[in-house]
Amino acid sequence: MMKNIDTIVKKIKQANLPQSDFVKLMEEFHDPFLVLICCILSLRTNDKTTYPASLRMLKLGKKPEDFLSVDEKDLAEAIYPVGFYQNKAHQILEIAKELVEKYNGKVPASIDELIKFKGVGRKTANLVMAKGFQIPAICVDVHVHRISNRLQLVHTKTPDETEMALRKLLPEKYWLDINTILVTFGQNICKPIKPLCNECPIKDYCPEFQN
């Protein structure tokens, strides 16, 4: 299947599937801190809710230093109703404080350093590397995990296992964009329930469709 990856990626791109507003926002940032805090908002929350919440949050600040003077209650109100909004408000303020105090206000360009922050896992760390720093990294969320297994590119049980498997198999030229490509594909076509297989641009390469 990996020998067909060039064709698979090309056909998905040629389908010109609509990106969610939140995906577009993350593509536009090129700022590690903004990618980090908006990704935190997106955890266990759909894009339709995360997008306006992100815009409200960014009115309060766009740099770690800005958030030092933000009241936790005001931030929680701004990002409501994202999932666990109170916890996320506290987490973002703590990260901002730690960045200023320990990292001179700069987000570290290292997955190992990023996952030291409370609540930051490999998914978030990889997205910061790829979208914030433009450093090749494979961000595996539920869409990337599901689609990679449906296509039998990997045979894994968790997103972290999928990341490690894809690191060995996927050409590095796709690392920066694979999350955006498969998230958009997963939101429009290869959905978790009732995927639109007959409309799928890569159905000829999908073992599940062939079966």
CSV table of N, CA and C in Angstrom, one decimal, residues 86-163:
chain,number,residue,atom,x,y,z
A,86,GLN,N,-12.8,25.1,31.6
A,86,GLN,CA,-12.2,25.6,32.8
A,86,GLN,C,-10.8,25.0,33.0
A,87,ASN,N,-10.6,23.7,32.8
A,87,ASN,CA,-9.3,23.1,32.9
A,87,ASN,C,-8.3,23.7,31.8
A,88,LYS,N,-8.9,23.9,30.6
A,88,LYS,CA,-8.0,24.4,29.5
A,88,LYS,C,-7.6,25.8,29.8
A,89,ALA,N,-8.5,26.6,30.4
A,89,ALA,CA,-8.1,28.0,30.7
A,89,ALA,C,-7.0,28.0,31.7
A,90,HIS,N,-7.0,27.2,32.7
A,90,HIS,CA,-6.0,27.1,33.7
A,90,HIS,C,-4.7,26.6,33.1
A,91,GLN,N,-4.8,25.6,32.2
A,91,GLN,CA,-3.6,25.0,31.5
A,91,GLN,C,-2.9,26.0,30.7
A,92,ILE,N,-3.7,26.8,29.9
A,92,ILE,CA,-3.1,27.7,29.0
A,92,ILE,C,-2.3,28.8,29.7
A,93,LEU,N,-2.9,29.3,30.8
A,93,LEU,CA,-2.3,30.3,31.6
A,93,LEU,C,-1.0,29.8,32.3
A,94,GLU,N,-1.0,28.5,32.7
A,94,GLU,CA,0.1,27.9,33.3
A,94,GLU,C,1.3,27.8,32.3
A,95,ILE,N,0.9,27.4,31.1
A,95,ILE,CA,1.9,27.2,30.1
A,95,ILE,C,2.5,28.5,29.7
A,96,ALA,N,1.7,29.6,29.6
A,96,ALA,CA,2.2,30.9,29.3
A,96,ALA,C,3.2,31.4,30.3
A,97,LYS,N,2.8,31.2,31.6
A,97,LYS,CA,3.7,31.5,32.7
A,97,LYS,C,5.0,30.8,32.6
A,98,GLU,N,4.9,29.5,32.4
A,98,GLU,CA,6.1,28.7,32.3
A,98,GLU,C,7.0,29.1,31.1
A,99,LEU,N,6.4,29.4,30.0
A,99,LEU,CA,7.2,29.8,28.8
A,99,LEU,C,7.9,31.1,29.1
A,100,VAL,N,7.3,32.0,29.8
A,100,VAL,CA,7.9,33.3,30.1
A,100,VAL,C,9.0,33.1,31.2
A,101,GLU,N,8.8,32.3,32.2
A,101,GLU,CA,9.7,32.2,33.3
A,101,GLU,C,10.9,31.3,32.9
A,102,LYS,N,10.7,30.2,32.1
A,102,LYS,CA,11.7,29.2,31.9
A,102,LYS,C,12.3,29.2,30.5
A,103,TYR,N,11.5,29.8,29.5
A,103,TYR,CA,11.9,29.7,28.1
A,103,TYR,C,12.0,31.0,27.4
A,104,ASN,N,12.1,32.1,28.2
A,104,ASN,CA,12.2,33.5,27.7
A,104,ASN,C,11.0,33.8,26.7
A,105,GLY,N,9.9,33.2,27.0
A,105,GLY,CA,8.7,33.5,26.2
A,105,GLY,C,8.7,32.8,24.8
A,106,LYS,N,9.6,31.9,24.6
A,106,LYS,CA,9.7,31.2,23.3
A,106,LYS,C,9.2,29.7,23.5
A,107,VAL,N,8.4,29.2,22.6
A,107,VAL,CA,8.0,27.8,22.6
A,107,VAL,C,9.2,27.0,22.2
A,108,PRO,N,9.5,26.0,22.9
A,108,PRO,CA,10.7,25.1,22.5
A,108,PRO,C,10.4,24.3,21.3
A,109,ALA,N,11.3,24.3,20.4
A,109,ALA,CA,11.2,23.5,19.1
A,109,ALA,C,11.7,22.1,19.3
A,110,SER,N,11.0,21.4,20.2
A,110,SER,CA,11.4,20.0,20.6
A,110,SER,C,10.2,19.3,21.1
A,111,ILE,N,9.9,18.1,20.5
A,111,ILE,CA,8.8,17.3,21.0
A,111,ILE,C,9.1,16.9,22.5
A,112,ASP,N,10.3,16.5,22.8
A,112,ASP,CA,10.6,16.1,24.2
A,112,ASP,C,10.4,17.2,25.2
A,113,GLU,N,10.7,18.5,24.8
A,113,GLU,CA,10.4,19.6,25.7
A,113,GLU,C,8.9,19.9,25.7
A,114,LEU,N,8.3,19.9,24.6
A,114,LEU,CA,6.9,20.3,24.6
A,114,LEU,C,6.0,19.3,25.4
A,115,ILE,N,6.3,18.1,25.4
A,115,ILE,CA,5.4,17.1,26.2
A,115,ILE,C,5.7,17.2,27.7
A,116,LYS,N,6.7,18.1,28.1
A,116,LYS,CA,6.9,18.3,29.5
A,116,LYS,C,5.8,19.2,30.1
A,117,PHE,N,5.2,20.0,29.2
A,117,PHE,CA,4.1,20.9,29.7
A,117,PHE,C,2.9,20.1,30.0
A,118,LYS,N,2.2,20.4,31.1
A,118,LYS,CA,1.1,19.7,31.6
A,118,LYS,C,0.0,19.7,30.5
A,119,GLY,N,-0.5,18.5,30.2
A,119,GLY,CA,-1.6,18.4,29.3
A,119,GLY,C,-1.2,18.4,27.8
A,120,VAL,N,0.1,18.5,27.5
A,120,VAL,CA,0.5,18.5,26.1
A,120,VAL,C,1.0,17.1,25.8
A,121,GLY,N,0.3,16.4,24.9
A,121,GLY,CA,0.7,15.1,24.4
A,121,GLY,C,1.4,15.1,23.1
A,122,ARG,N,1.7,14.0,22.5
A,122,ARG,CA,2.5,13.9,21.3
A,122,ARG,C,1.7,14.5,20.1
A,123,LYS,N,0.4,14.4,20.1
A,123,LYS,CA,-0.4,14.9,19.0
A,123,LYS,C,-0.2,16.5,19.0
A,124,THR,N,-0.4,17.1,20.1
A,124,THR,CA,-0.2,18.6,20.2
A,124,THR,C,1.2,19.0,19.9
A,125,ALA,N,2.2,18.3,20.4
A,125,ALA,CA,3.6,18.6,20.2
A,125,ALA,C,3.9,18.5,18.7
A,126,ASN,N,3.5,17.4,18.1
A,126,ASN,CA,3.8,17.3,16.7
A,126,ASN,C,3.1,18.3,15.8
A,127,LEU,N,1.9,18.8,16.2
A,127,LEU,CA,1.3,19.8,15.4
A,127,LEU,C,2.0,21.1,15.6
A,128,VAL,N,2.5,21.4,16.8
A,128,VAL,CA,3.3,22.6,17.0
A,128,VAL,C,4.6,22.6,16.1
A,129,MET,N,5.2,21.4,16.1
A,129,MET,CA,6.4,21.3,15.3
A,129,MET,C,6.1,21.5,13.8
A,130,ALA,N,5.1,20.9,13.3
A,130,ALA,CA,4.8,20.9,11.9
A,130,ALA,C,4.2,22.3,11.5
A,131,LYS,N,3.2,22.8,12.2
A,131,LYS,CA,2.5,24.0,11.7
A,131,LYS,C,3.1,25.3,12.3
A,132,GLY,N,3.7,25.1,13.5
A,132,GLY,CA,4.3,26.3,14.2
A,132,GLY,C,5.7,26.6,13.7
A,133,PHE,N,6.5,25.5,13.6
A,133,PHE,CA,7.9,25.7,13.3
A,133,PHE,C,8.2,25.2,11.8
A,134,GLN,N,7.3,24.6,11.2
A,134,GLN,CA,7.5,24.0,9.8
A,134,GLN,C,8.7,23.0,9.8
A,135,ILE,N,8.7,22.3,10.9
A,135,ILE,CA,9.7,21.2,11.1
A,135,ILE,C,8.9,19.9,10.9
A,136,PRO,N,9.4,19.0,10.0
A,136,PRO,CA,8.6,17.7,9.7
A,136,PRO,C,8.3,17.0,10.9
A,137,ALA,N,7.0,16.7,11.1
A,137,ALA,CA,6.5,15.9,12.3
A,137,ALA,C,5.2,15.4,11.9
A,138,ILE,N,4.8,14.2,12.4
A,138,ILE,CA,3.6,13.6,12.0
A,138,ILE,C,2.6,13.7,13.2
A,139,CYS,N,1.6,14.6,13.0
A,139,CYS,CA,0.5,14.8,14.0
A,139,CYS,C,-0.6,13.8,13.8
A,140,VAL,N,-0.8,12.9,14.7
A,140,VAL,CA,-1.8,11.8,14.5
A,140,VAL,C,-2.9,12.1,15.5
A,141,ASP,N,-4.1,12.5,14.9
A,141,ASP,CA,-5.3,12.6,15.7
A,141,ASP,C,-6.2,11.5,15.3
A,142,VAL,N,-7.5,11.5,15.7
A,142,VAL,CA,-8.4,10.4,15.5
A,142,VAL,C,-8.6,10.1,14.0
A,143,HIS,N,-8.6,11.2,13.2
A,143,HIS,CA,-8.8,11.0,11.7
A,143,HIS,C,-7.6,10.3,11.1
A,144,VAL,N,-6.4,10.8,11.4
A,144,VAL,CA,-5.2,10.2,10.8
A,144,VAL,C,-5.1,8.7,11.3
A,145,HIS,N,-5.4,8.5,12.6
A,145,HIS,CA,-5.3,7.1,13.1
A,145,HIS,C,-6.3,6.2,12.4
A,146,ARG,N,-7.5,6.7,12.3
A,146,ARG,CA,-8.6,5.9,11.7
A,146,ARG,C,-8.3,5.6,10.2
A,147,ILE,N,-8.0,6.6,9.5
A,147,ILE,CA,-7.8,6.4,8.0
A,147,ILE,C,-6.5,5.6,7.7
A,148,SER,N,-5.5,5.8,8.5
A,148,SER,CA,-4.3,5.0,8.2
A,148,SER,C,-4.5,3.5,8.4
A,149,ASN,N,-5.4,3.2,9.4
A,149,ASN,CA,-5.7,1.8,9.6
A,149,ASN,C,-6.7,1.3,8.6
A,150,ARG,N,-7.7,2.1,8.2
A,150,ARG,CA,-8.6,1.7,7.2
A,150,ARG,C,-7.9,1.3,5.9
A,151,LEU,N,-6.9,2.1,5.6
A,151,LEU,CA,-6.1,1.9,4.3
A,151,LEU,C,-5.1,0.8,4.5
A,152,GLN,N,-5.0,0.3,5.7
A,152,GLN,CA,-4.0,-0.7,6.1
A,152,GLN,C,-2.6,-0.3,5.8
A,153,LEU,N,-2.4,1.1,6.0
A,153,LEU,CA,-1.0,1.6,5.9
A,153,LEU,C,-0.3,1.1,7.2
A,154,VAL,N,-1.1,1.0,8.3
A,154,VAL,CA,-0.6,0.6,9.6
A,154,VAL,C,-1.6,-0.4,10.2
A,155,HIS,N,-1.2,-1.1,11.2
A,155,HIS,CA,-2.1,-1.9,12.0
A,155,HIS,C,-1.8,-1.6,13.4
A,156,THR,N,-2.5,-0.6,13.9
A,156,THR,CA,-2.2,-0.1,15.3
A,156,THR,C,-3.4,0.1,16.1
A,157,LYS,N,-3.2,0.2,17.4
A,157,LYS,CA,-4.4,0.4,18.3
A,157,LYS,C,-4.5,1.8,18.9
A,158,THR,N,-3.4,2.6,18.9
A,158,THR,CA,-3.5,3.9,19.4
A,158,THR,C,-2.9,4.9,18.5
A,159,PRO,N,-3.2,6.2,18.6
A,159,PRO,CA,-2.6,7.2,17.8
A,159,PRO,C,-1.1,7.3,18.0
A,160,ASP,N,-0.6,7.1,19.2
A,160,ASP,CA,0.9,7.1,19.4
A,160,ASP,C,1.6,6.0,18.6
A,161,GLU,N,0.9,4.8,18.6
A,161,GLU,CA,1.5,3.7,17.8
A,161,GLU,C,1.4,4.0,16.3
A,162,THR,N,0.4,4.7,15.9
A,162,THR,CA,0.2,5.1,14.5
A,162,THR,C,1.3,6.0,14.1
A,163,GLU,N,1.6,7.0,15.0
A,163,GLU,CA,2.7,8.0,14.7
A,163,GLU,C,4.0,7.3,14.5
